mmCIF file of N, CA and C in Angstrom:
data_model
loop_
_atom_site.group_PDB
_atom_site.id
_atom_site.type_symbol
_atom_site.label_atom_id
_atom_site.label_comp_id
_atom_site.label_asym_id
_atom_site.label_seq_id
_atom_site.Cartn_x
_atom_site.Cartn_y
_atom_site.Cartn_z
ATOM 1 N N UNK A 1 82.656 -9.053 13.166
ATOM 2 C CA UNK A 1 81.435 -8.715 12.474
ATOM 3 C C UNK A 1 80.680 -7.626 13.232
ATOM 4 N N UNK A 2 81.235 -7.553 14.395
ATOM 5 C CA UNK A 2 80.124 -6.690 15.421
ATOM 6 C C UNK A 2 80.861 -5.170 15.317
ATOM 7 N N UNK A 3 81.839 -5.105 14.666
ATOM 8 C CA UNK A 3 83.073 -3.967 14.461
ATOM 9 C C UNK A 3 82.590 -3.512 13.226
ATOM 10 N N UNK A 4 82.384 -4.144 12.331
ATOM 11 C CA UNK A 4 81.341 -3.901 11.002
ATOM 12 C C UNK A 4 80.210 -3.396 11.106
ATOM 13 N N UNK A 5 79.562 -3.687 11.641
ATOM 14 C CA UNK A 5 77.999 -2.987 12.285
ATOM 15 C C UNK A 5 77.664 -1.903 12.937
ATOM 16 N N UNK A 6 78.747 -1.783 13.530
ATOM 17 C CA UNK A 6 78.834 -0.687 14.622
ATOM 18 C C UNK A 6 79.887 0.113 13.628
ATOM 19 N N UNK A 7 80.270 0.345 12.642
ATOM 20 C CA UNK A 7 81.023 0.953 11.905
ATOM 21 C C UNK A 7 79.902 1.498 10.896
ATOM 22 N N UNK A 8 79.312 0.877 10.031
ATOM 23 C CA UNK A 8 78.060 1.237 9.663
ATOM 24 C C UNK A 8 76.987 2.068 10.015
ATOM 25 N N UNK A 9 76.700 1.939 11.160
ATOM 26 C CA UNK A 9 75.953 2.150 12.286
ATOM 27 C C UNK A 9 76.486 4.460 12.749
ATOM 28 N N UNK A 10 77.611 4.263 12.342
ATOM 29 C CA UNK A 10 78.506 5.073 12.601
ATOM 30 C C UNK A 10 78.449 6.249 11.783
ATOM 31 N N UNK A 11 78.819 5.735 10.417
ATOM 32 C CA UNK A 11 78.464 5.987 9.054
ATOM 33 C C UNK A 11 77.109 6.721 8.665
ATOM 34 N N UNK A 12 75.923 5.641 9.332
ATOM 35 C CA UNK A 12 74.761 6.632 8.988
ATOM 36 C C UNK A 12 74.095 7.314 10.203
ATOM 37 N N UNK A 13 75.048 7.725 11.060
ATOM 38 C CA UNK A 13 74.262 8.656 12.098
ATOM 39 C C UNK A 13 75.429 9.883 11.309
ATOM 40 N N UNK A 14 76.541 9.969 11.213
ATOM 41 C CA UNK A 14 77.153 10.520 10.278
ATOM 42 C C UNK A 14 76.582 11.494 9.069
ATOM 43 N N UNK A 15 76.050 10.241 8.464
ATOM 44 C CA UNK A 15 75.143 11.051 7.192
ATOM 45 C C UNK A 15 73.857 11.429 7.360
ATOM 46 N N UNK A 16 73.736 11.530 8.361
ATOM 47 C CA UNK A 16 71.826 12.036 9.274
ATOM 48 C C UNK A 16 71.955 12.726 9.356
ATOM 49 N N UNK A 17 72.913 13.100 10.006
ATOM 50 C CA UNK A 17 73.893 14.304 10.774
ATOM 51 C C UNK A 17 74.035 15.805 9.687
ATOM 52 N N UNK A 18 74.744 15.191 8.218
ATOM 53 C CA UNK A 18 74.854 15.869 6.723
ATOM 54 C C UNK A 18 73.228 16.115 6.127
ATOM 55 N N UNK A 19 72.438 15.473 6.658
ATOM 56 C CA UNK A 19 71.598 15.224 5.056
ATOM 57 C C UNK A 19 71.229 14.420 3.909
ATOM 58 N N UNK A 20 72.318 13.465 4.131
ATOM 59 C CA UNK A 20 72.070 12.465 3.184
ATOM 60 C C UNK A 20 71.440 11.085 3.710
ATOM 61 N N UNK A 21 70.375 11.182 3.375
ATOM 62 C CA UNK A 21 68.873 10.101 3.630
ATOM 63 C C UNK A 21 69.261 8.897 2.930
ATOM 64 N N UNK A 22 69.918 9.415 1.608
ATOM 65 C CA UNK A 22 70.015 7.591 1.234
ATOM 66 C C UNK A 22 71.130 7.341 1.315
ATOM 67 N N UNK A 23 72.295 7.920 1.612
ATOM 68 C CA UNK A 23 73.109 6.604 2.430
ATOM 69 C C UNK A 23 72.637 6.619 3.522
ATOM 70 N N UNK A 24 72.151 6.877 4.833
ATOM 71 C CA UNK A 24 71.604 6.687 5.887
ATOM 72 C C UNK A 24 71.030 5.548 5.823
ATOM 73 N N UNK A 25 69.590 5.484 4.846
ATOM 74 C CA UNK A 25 69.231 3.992 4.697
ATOM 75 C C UNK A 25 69.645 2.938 4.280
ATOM 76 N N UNK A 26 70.732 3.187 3.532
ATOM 77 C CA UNK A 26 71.618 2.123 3.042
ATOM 78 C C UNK A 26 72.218 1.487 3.997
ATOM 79 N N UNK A 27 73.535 2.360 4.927
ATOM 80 C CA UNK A 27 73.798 2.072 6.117
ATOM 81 C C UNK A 27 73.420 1.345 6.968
ATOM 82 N N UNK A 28 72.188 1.959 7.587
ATOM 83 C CA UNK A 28 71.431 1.374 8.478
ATOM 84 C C UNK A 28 70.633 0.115 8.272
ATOM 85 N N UNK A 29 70.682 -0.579 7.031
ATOM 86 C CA UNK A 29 70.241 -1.188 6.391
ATOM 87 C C UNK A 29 71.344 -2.656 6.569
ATOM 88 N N UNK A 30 72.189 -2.252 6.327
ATOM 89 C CA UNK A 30 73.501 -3.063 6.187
ATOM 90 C C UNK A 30 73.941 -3.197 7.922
ATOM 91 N N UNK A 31 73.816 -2.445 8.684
ATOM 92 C CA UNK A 31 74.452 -2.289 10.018
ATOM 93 C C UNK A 31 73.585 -3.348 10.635
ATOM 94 N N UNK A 32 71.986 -2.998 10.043
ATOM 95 C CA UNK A 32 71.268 -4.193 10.895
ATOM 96 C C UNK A 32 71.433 -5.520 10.604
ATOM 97 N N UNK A 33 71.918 -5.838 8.701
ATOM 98 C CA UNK A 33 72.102 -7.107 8.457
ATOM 99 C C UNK A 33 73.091 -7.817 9.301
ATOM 100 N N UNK A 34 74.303 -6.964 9.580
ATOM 101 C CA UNK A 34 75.695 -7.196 9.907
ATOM 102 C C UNK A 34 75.097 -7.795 11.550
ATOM 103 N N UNK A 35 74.330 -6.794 12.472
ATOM 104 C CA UNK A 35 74.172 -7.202 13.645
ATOM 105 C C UNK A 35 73.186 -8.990 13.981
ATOM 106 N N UNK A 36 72.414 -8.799 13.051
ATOM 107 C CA UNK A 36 71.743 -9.718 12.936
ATOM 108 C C UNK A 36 72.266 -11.142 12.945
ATOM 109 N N UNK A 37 73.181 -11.255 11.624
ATOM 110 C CA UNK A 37 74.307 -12.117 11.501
ATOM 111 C C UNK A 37 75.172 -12.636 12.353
ATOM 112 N N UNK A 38 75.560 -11.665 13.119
ATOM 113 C CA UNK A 38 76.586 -11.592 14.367
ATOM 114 C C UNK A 38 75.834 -12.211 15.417
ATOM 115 N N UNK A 39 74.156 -11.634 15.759
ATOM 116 C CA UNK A 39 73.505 -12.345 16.353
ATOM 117 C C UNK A 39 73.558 -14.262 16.330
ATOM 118 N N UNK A 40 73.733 -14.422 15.003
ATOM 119 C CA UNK A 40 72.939 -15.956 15.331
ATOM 120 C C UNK A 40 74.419 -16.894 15.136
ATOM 121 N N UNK A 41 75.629 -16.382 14.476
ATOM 122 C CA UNK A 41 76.495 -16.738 14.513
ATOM 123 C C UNK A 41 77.032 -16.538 15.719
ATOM 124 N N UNK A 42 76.829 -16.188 17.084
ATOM 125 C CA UNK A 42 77.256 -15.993 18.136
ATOM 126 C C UNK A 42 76.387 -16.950 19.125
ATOM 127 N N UNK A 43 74.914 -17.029 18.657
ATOM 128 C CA UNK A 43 74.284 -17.916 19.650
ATOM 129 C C UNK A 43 74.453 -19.428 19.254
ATOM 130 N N UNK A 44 75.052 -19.748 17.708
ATOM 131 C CA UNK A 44 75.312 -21.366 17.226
ATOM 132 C C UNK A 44 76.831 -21.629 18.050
ATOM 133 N N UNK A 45 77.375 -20.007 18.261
ATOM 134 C CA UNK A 45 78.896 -20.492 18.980
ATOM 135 C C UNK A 45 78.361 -20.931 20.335
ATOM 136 N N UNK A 46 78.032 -20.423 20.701
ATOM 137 C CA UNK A 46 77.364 -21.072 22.283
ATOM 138 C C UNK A 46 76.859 -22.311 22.265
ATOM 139 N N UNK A 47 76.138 -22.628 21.176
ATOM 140 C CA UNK A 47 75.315 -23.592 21.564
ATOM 141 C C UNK A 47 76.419 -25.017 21.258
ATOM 142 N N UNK A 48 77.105 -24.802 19.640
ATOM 143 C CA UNK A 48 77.846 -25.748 19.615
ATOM 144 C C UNK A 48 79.613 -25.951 19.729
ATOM 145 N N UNK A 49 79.832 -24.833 20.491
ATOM 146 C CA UNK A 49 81.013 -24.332 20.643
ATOM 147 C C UNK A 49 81.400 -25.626 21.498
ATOM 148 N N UNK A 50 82.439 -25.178 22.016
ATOM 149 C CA UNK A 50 83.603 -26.262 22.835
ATOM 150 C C UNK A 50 82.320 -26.875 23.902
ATOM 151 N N UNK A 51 82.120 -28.238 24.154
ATOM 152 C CA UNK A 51 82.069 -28.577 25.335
ATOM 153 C C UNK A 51 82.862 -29.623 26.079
ATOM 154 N N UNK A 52 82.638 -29.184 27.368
ATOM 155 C CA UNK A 52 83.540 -30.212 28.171
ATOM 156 C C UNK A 52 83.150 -31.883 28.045
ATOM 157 N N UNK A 53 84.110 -32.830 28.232
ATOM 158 C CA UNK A 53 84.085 -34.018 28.277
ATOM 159 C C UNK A 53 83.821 -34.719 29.421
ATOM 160 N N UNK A 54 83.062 -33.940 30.458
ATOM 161 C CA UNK A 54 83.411 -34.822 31.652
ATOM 162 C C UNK A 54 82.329 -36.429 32.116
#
């Protein structure tokens, strides 16, 4: 998911780069949802991911 974001992310520095404003915001729009996501699905892996039995 973090390969998605940063692909996005990619995309609208890309189209900043061209001129084109609205895919830029689209992009960047989507890149932040994607990171966001990745965010909290990464901190529930931590929290309830594997723990030890000891």
């Amino acid at each position: 998911m973090l390969r998605w974001s940063m692909l996005f992310l990619i995309i609208a520095i890309i189209a900043a780069i061209f001129g084109f404003s609205g895919i830029v915001s689209a992009a960047v729009g989507i890149a932040k949802f994607l990171f966001v996501v990745f965010l909290i699905l990464f901190v529930l892996s931590l929290i309830f991911g594997k723990r030890s039995s000891y």
